[in-house]
Short mmCIF file of C-alpha atoms in Angstrom, two decimals:
data_model
loop_
_atom_site.label_atom_id
_atom_site.label_comp_id
_atom_site.label_asym_id
_atom_site.label_seq_id
_atom_site.Cartn_x
_atom_site.Cartn_y
_atom_site.Cartn_z
CA MET J 344 -8.99 46.92 53.25
CA ALA J 345 -8.83 45.53 56.51
CA GLN J 346 -8.48 41.42 56.01
CA GLN J 347 -11.43 39.36 57.16
CA ILE J 348 -10.15 38.01 60.75
CA HIS J 349 -11.64 34.19 60.37
CA GLN J 350 -10.00 32.91 64.18
CA PRO J 351 -10.67 35.67 66.87
CA ILE J 352 -9.78 35.20 69.93
CA HIS J 353 -12.00 34.44 72.51
CA PRO J 354 -12.37 37.60 75.12
CA SER J 355 -12.13 35.31 77.77
CA MET J 356 -9.42 33.51 76.75
CA ILE J 357 -6.85 37.01 76.94
CA PRO J 358 -5.78 37.31 80.50
CA ARG J 359 -4.98 33.45 80.13
CA LEU J 360 -2.50 33.84 77.39
CA ASP J 361 1.16 35.91 77.09
CA PRO J 362 1.04 39.69 75.45
CA GLU J 363 3.69 38.17 72.87
CA TYR J 364 1.58 35.48 71.71
CA ILE J 365 -1.51 36.96 72.12
CA ASP J 366 0.25 39.94 69.47
CA PHE J 367 2.07 37.52 66.74
CA HIS J 368 -1.39 35.79 66.64
CA ASN J 369 -3.59 38.67 66.50
CA LYS J 370 -0.55 39.41 63.37
CA PHE J 371 -0.27 36.40 61.28
CA ILE J 372 -2.49 33.91 63.11
CA ALA J 373 -6.57 34.90 63.09
CA THR J 374 -7.23 36.03 59.36
CA ILE J 375 -6.55 31.98 58.35
CA VAL J 376 -9.01 30.90 57.61
CA PRO J 377 -9.38 27.36 59.95
CA PRO J 378 -8.42 24.02 57.02
CA HIS J 379 -11.24 21.85 59.20
CA THR J 380 -13.58 24.83 58.01
CA LEU J 381 -12.72 23.77 54.59
CA PRO J 382 -13.03 21.90 51.93
CA TRP J 383 -9.94 18.88 52.19
CA ASP J 384 -7.48 19.32 49.29
CA PRO J 385 -3.47 17.86 49.79
CA ALA J 386 -2.82 21.71 48.70
CA MET J 387 -3.25 22.90 52.12
CA ARG J 388 0.05 20.97 52.93
CA ASN J 389 1.66 24.19 50.58
CA GLY J 390 1.55 26.12 53.78
CA PRO J 391 3.49 25.71 56.56
CA ALA J 392 1.61 23.96 59.14
CA VAL J 393 2.21 26.11 61.53
CA PRO J 394 3.11 29.20 61.00
CA GLY J 395 5.37 31.56 63.31
CA GLY J 396 9.02 28.77 62.25
CA SER J 397 12.50 29.43 62.98
CA HIS J 398 15.36 29.22 60.55
CA PRO J 399 16.87 26.03 60.15
CA LEU J 400 20.17 26.41 61.92
CA PRO J 401 24.19 25.32 60.60
CA VAL J 402 24.86 21.73 61.15
CA GLY J 403 27.18 19.01 60.06
CA LYS J 404 25.62 17.09 57.37
CA THR J 405 21.63 17.13 55.93
CA GLU J 406 20.63 13.69 54.43
CA ASP J 407 17.39 12.22 53.11
CA ILE J 408 17.14 9.17 53.67
CA ASP J 409 14.33 6.54 52.13
CA MET J 410 12.56 4.55 53.97
CA THR J 411 9.89 1.47 52.18
CA HIS J 412 7.34 4.03 51.62
CA THR J 413 8.63 7.33 52.70
CA GLY J 414 11.67 9.04 53.98
CA PHE J 415 13.77 11.44 56.93
CA ARG J 416 15.65 13.75 56.90
CA ALA J 417 18.72 12.83 58.37
CA PHE J 418 20.80 15.99 60.44
CA THR J 419 24.48 15.22 61.89
CA PRO J 420 25.89 17.87 64.02
CA GLU J 421 29.44 19.29 63.66
CA GLY J 422 32.16 18.41 64.63
CA ILE J 423 33.76 15.01 66.23
CA SER J 424 31.49 12.44 67.34
CA PRO J 425 32.02 11.06 70.81
CA ALA J 426 33.41 7.23 70.33
CA ASN J 427 30.72 5.28 70.21
CA GLY J 428 29.15 7.18 67.86
CA TRP J 429 26.41 10.15 67.69
CA PRO J 430 23.59 9.67 70.07
CA CYS J 431 20.63 9.67 67.90
CA PHE J 432 16.80 11.70 68.61
CA ILE J 433 14.17 10.23 66.58
CA PHE J 434 11.76 12.21 65.58
CA PHE J 435 8.43 13.31 64.64
CA HIS J 436 6.33 16.46 64.45
CA GLY J 437 3.32 18.22 64.29
CA GLY J 438 0.34 18.45 62.79
CA GLY J 439 -2.67 16.63 63.23
CA TRP J 440 -1.45 13.71 61.38
CA THR J 441 -2.35 15.31 58.60
CA PHE J 442 -0.60 18.13 57.93
CA GLY J 443 3.64 18.64 57.87
CA GLY J 444 6.52 16.49 56.16
CA LEU J 445 10.29 16.91 55.92
CA SER J 446 10.41 20.94 56.30
CA ALA J 447 7.72 21.11 58.76
CA GLU J 448 10.10 21.79 61.42
CA ASN J 449 13.52 22.14 60.05
CA GLY J 450 14.06 25.02 63.02
CA LEU J 451 13.15 22.46 65.96
CA SER J 452 15.40 19.88 64.84
CA THR J 453 18.24 21.14 64.07
CA ASN J 454 17.37 23.44 67.18
CA LEU J 455 18.52 20.01 68.56
CA CYS J 456 21.33 18.30 66.81
CA SER J 457 22.85 21.62 66.88
CA ARG J 458 22.44 21.90 71.13
CA ALA J 459 21.97 18.05 72.19
CA LYS J 460 25.14 16.69 69.98
CA CYS J 461 23.00 13.76 68.64
CA VAL J 462 22.20 12.68 64.80
CA VAL J 463 18.34 13.71 64.32
CA ILE J 464 15.97 11.07 62.29
CA SER J 465 12.96 13.25 61.59
CA VAL J 466 10.14 10.60 59.55
CA ASP J 467 8.39 12.32 57.40
CA TYR J 468 5.93 9.48 57.35
CA ARG J 469 2.25 9.21 55.52
CA LEU J 470 -0.32 11.13 55.50
CA ALA J 471 -4.14 11.11 56.30
CA PRO J 472 -6.96 11.08 55.10
CA GLU J 473 -4.95 9.25 52.31
CA HIS J 474 -2.79 7.66 54.72
CA LYS J 475 -5.18 6.17 58.04
CA TYR J 476 -4.22 4.88 60.81
CA PRO J 477 -2.46 3.11 61.70
CA THR J 478 0.21 3.83 58.35
CA ALA J 479 2.01 6.50 60.32
CA VAL J 480 2.49 3.73 63.12
CA GLU J 481 3.75 1.08 60.74
CA ASP J 482 6.34 3.64 59.06
CA ALA J 483 7.62 5.19 62.83
CA ILE J 484 8.57 1.40 63.35
CA GLU J 485 9.93 1.33 60.40
CA SER J 486 11.81 4.09 61.48
CA LEU J 487 13.11 2.81 64.43
CA ASP J 488 14.36 -0.36 63.02
CA TRP J 489 16.12 1.21 59.87
CA VAL J 490 18.17 3.70 62.16
CA ILE J 491 19.05 -0.08 64.67
CA LYS J 492 20.09 -2.28 61.53
CA ASN J 493 21.52 0.90 59.20
CA GLY J 494 22.62 3.62 61.78
CA LYS J 495 25.64 2.77 62.46
CA SER J 496 26.67 2.22 59.28
CA ARG J 497 25.11 5.15 57.20
CA LEU J 498 24.70 8.01 60.39
CA ASN J 499 27.80 6.95 62.84
CA ILE J 500 24.72 5.90 65.43
CA ASP J 501 25.50 4.64 68.87
CA ILE J 502 22.22 2.56 68.54
CA ALA J 503 22.71 2.43 72.02
CA ARG J 504 21.78 6.29 72.86
CA ILE J 505 18.67 6.58 70.65
CA ALA J 506 15.53 8.72 72.18
CA VAL J 507 12.60 9.40 70.62
CA GLY J 508 10.55 12.59 70.21
CA GLY J 509 7.56 14.52 68.77
CA SER J 510 5.29 16.94 68.55
CA SER J 511 1.22 17.42 68.77
CA SER J 512 0.67 14.16 66.83
CA GLY J 513 4.31 13.60 66.91
CA GLY J 514 4.14 13.36 70.47
CA ASN J 515 1.18 10.67 69.86
CA LEU J 516 3.88 8.58 67.28
CA ALA J 517 6.37 9.15 69.40
CA ALA J 518 5.01 7.51 72.32
CA ILE J 519 3.91 4.45 70.36
CA LEU J 520 7.24 3.88 69.60
CA ALA J 521 8.88 4.34 73.51
CA LEU J 522 5.91 1.07 73.73
CA LYS J 523 6.51 -0.54 70.07
CA ALA J 524 10.14 -0.98 70.82
CA ALA J 525 9.84 -2.25 74.85
CA GLU J 526 7.24 -4.43 73.36
CA ALA J 527 9.54 -6.06 71.00
CA SER J 528 11.58 -8.80 70.88
CA PRO J 529 14.09 -8.60 72.30
CA PRO J 530 12.98 -5.56 73.40
CA ILE J 531 15.16 -2.05 72.18
CA PRO J 532 16.22 -0.57 75.25
CA LEU J 533 15.64 3.72 74.76
CA VAL J 534 17.32 6.15 76.59
CA PHE J 535 14.26 8.87 76.19
CA GLN J 536 11.19 10.55 75.01
CA LEU J 537 10.52 13.70 75.07
CA LEU J 538 6.71 15.00 74.12
CA ILE J 539 5.97 18.24 73.21
CA VAL J 540 2.13 18.89 73.16
CA PRO J 541 1.51 15.26 72.94
CA VAL J 542 -1.29 13.47 71.92
CA THR J 543 -2.19 10.04 74.41
CA ASN J 544 -6.01 9.07 74.43
CA ASN J 545 -7.91 10.32 71.27
CA THR J 546 -11.34 9.55 73.72
CA ALA J 547 -11.14 13.63 74.46
CA THR J 548 -13.62 15.10 74.31
CA VAL J 549 -15.12 18.83 75.94
CA GLU J 550 -17.36 16.62 77.98
CA ASN J 551 -13.90 14.36 79.50
CA LEU J 552 -10.87 16.20 79.10
CA TRP J 553 -11.40 19.69 77.21
CA ALA J 554 -13.64 21.47 78.69
CA GLU J 555 -11.24 23.84 80.41
CA ASN J 556 -9.52 25.57 77.16
CA GLN J 557 -12.18 24.24 74.80
CA LEU J 558 -12.04 28.61 73.53
CA ALA J 559 -8.59 28.35 73.61
CA PRO J 560 -6.80 29.68 70.27
CA TRP J 561 -5.43 27.16 67.11
CA LEU J 562 -6.09 23.83 67.91
CA SER J 563 -10.18 24.19 68.88
CA PRO J 564 -12.25 21.34 69.45
CA ALA J 565 -13.44 21.54 66.63
CA ARG J 566 -10.14 20.62 64.71
CA MET J 567 -9.15 18.19 66.52
CA LEU J 568 -12.39 16.40 66.15
CA TRP J 569 -11.51 17.01 62.39
CA PHE J 570 -7.70 15.98 62.83
CA ARG J 571 -9.40 12.26 64.02
CA LYS J 572 -11.51 11.98 61.98
CA ASN J 573 -8.57 12.23 58.88
CA TYR J 574 -6.71 9.45 61.06
CA LEU J 575 -9.28 7.30 63.01
CA PRO J 576 -12.23 8.14 61.55
CA ASN J 577 -13.21 4.55 63.03
CA GLU J 578 -14.47 5.25 66.15
CA GLU J 579 -13.11 1.37 67.74
CA ASP J 580 -9.83 2.36 67.33
CA HIS J 581 -10.40 5.12 69.25
CA THR J 582 -8.97 2.46 72.15
CA LYS J 583 -6.05 1.33 71.02
CA TRP J 584 -3.12 1.88 72.09
CA ASP J 585 -1.23 2.25 69.27
CA ALA J 586 -4.19 5.07 69.38
CA SER J 587 -4.19 6.16 72.20
CA PRO J 588 -1.83 5.61 74.07
CA TYR J 589 -3.03 5.75 77.25
CA PHE J 590 -4.92 2.35 76.43
CA ALA J 591 -1.92 0.52 76.63
CA PRO J 592 -1.61 -2.02 79.09
CA ASP J 593 0.49 -1.67 82.66
CA ALA J 594 2.65 -3.70 82.26
CA LEU J 595 4.19 -2.33 78.98
CA LEU J 596 3.87 1.21 79.93
CA ALA J 597 6.33 0.83 83.34
CA LYS J 598 8.48 -0.32 80.65
CA VAL J 599 8.67 2.72 79.25
CA PRO J 600 12.05 4.99 79.60
CA LYS J 601 12.31 8.27 81.54
CA THR J 602 10.19 10.62 79.89
CA TRP J 603 9.95 14.67 80.04
CA ILE J 604 6.41 16.21 78.44
CA ALA J 605 5.40 19.29 77.41
CA VAL J 606 2.16 20.63 78.01
CA CYS J 607 0.80 24.19 77.00
CA GLU J 608 -1.44 25.78 79.65
CA ALA J 609 -4.00 26.63 77.08
CA ASP J 610 -3.98 24.33 75.42
CA ILE J 611 -6.76 21.25 74.83
CA LEU J 612 -4.65 18.84 75.06
CA ARG J 613 -3.09 20.04 78.41
CA ASP J 614 -4.73 17.95 80.65
CA GLU J 615 -4.71 14.99 78.50
CA GLY J 616 -0.43 15.39 78.48
CA ILE J 617 -0.89 15.39 82.13
CA THR J 618 -3.24 12.12 82.83
CA TYR J 619 0.24 10.07 80.85
CA GLY J 620 2.40 11.64 83.13
CA LYS J 621 0.98 10.65 86.00
CA LYS J 622 -0.04 7.36 85.09
CA LEU J 623 3.47 7.02 84.04
CA SER J 624 5.21 7.99 87.66
CA ALA J 625 2.47 5.81 89.55
CA LEU J 626 4.62 2.92 87.36
CA GLY J 627 7.50 4.01 88.51
CA VAL J 628 8.92 5.00 85.19
CA GLU J 629 10.69 8.70 86.11
CA VAL J 630 8.91 11.79 84.22
CA GLU J 631 9.07 15.20 84.60
CA VAL J 632 6.07 17.44 83.18
CA GLU J 633 5.86 20.99 82.27
CA VAL J 634 3.80 23.26 81.99
CA TYR J 635 4.20 26.44 79.76
CA LYS J 636 1.89 29.49 81.33
CA GLY J 637 0.32 31.21 78.99
CA ALA J 638 0.66 29.47 76.12
CA PRO J 639 -1.29 27.93 73.16
CA HIS J 640 -0.42 25.00 71.08
CA PRO J 641 1.36 25.17 68.62
CA VAL J 642 3.35 27.86 70.48
CA MET J 643 6.52 25.42 70.84
CA VAL J 644 7.37 25.21 67.08
CA MET J 645 6.56 28.54 67.27
CA ASP J 646 10.52 30.32 67.94
CA GLY J 647 11.08 32.12 64.56
CA LYS J 648 10.17 35.28 66.05
CA GLY J 649 7.76 36.81 63.91
CA ILE J 650 9.13 34.95 61.26
CA ILE J 651 6.40 33.09 58.44
CA LEU J 652 7.90 29.74 56.99
#
């Protein structure tokens, strides 16, 4: 018996999507019931936030470390560290501030660890709707504080070479953390921020930034608004810069580190990522924005060649 299709690709999107994604979507995603159409149940987190991720690569050491309310997973590369210790990349997974956890993007984290030869700190920030804004931001700040205070002694981290990054809602948290680091007294000098399909503007809607891709697969306007309501139920919070980094003061935005932003051509978040990059660039920040052709929102962590974890 054929399974019921719950997430068909809209006909208007088919010419705009990479054929490999279309094939994967029809095999593995189309039959998944979108979570925003169901009553909330924390058990929804038991499956992968995004199907199609790769298995973790071998690394030198993996360690789970506690923070005050949550924790993080630290991946250390194989081999001998540089003389001053390992560079560090603090990473925040995606999932609309609602899904994901320590194992959400281990494939991506270990790839970063192995290929960039850095310690990757994958933060298990607390999730909505149980933990609403600004809880995830507080956990992000604590992760950076931990690295500054304990990174050298516990993980042989070179605290002069810290970068931050994340995917989707995690990109939102990374962008905010870069601003918090610049705002700190004294400022915490980060060397880089890597923002993958980031949420930068929580006032975005079909009426302003989402129109062209409102029929794109996976991250529909309805799903994105559901995520936003889970995390940011109070509309007055949507323009606060520690919810929407686009609204940070120009003087603060100008202080963030060198930035790389990846956006997907067929993603409702595309234009807010591009707009954020343009704003940083106009303020003198070195920025590169990469647009991935034919790609919808989730493909950045769908690197497993059909693996369903």
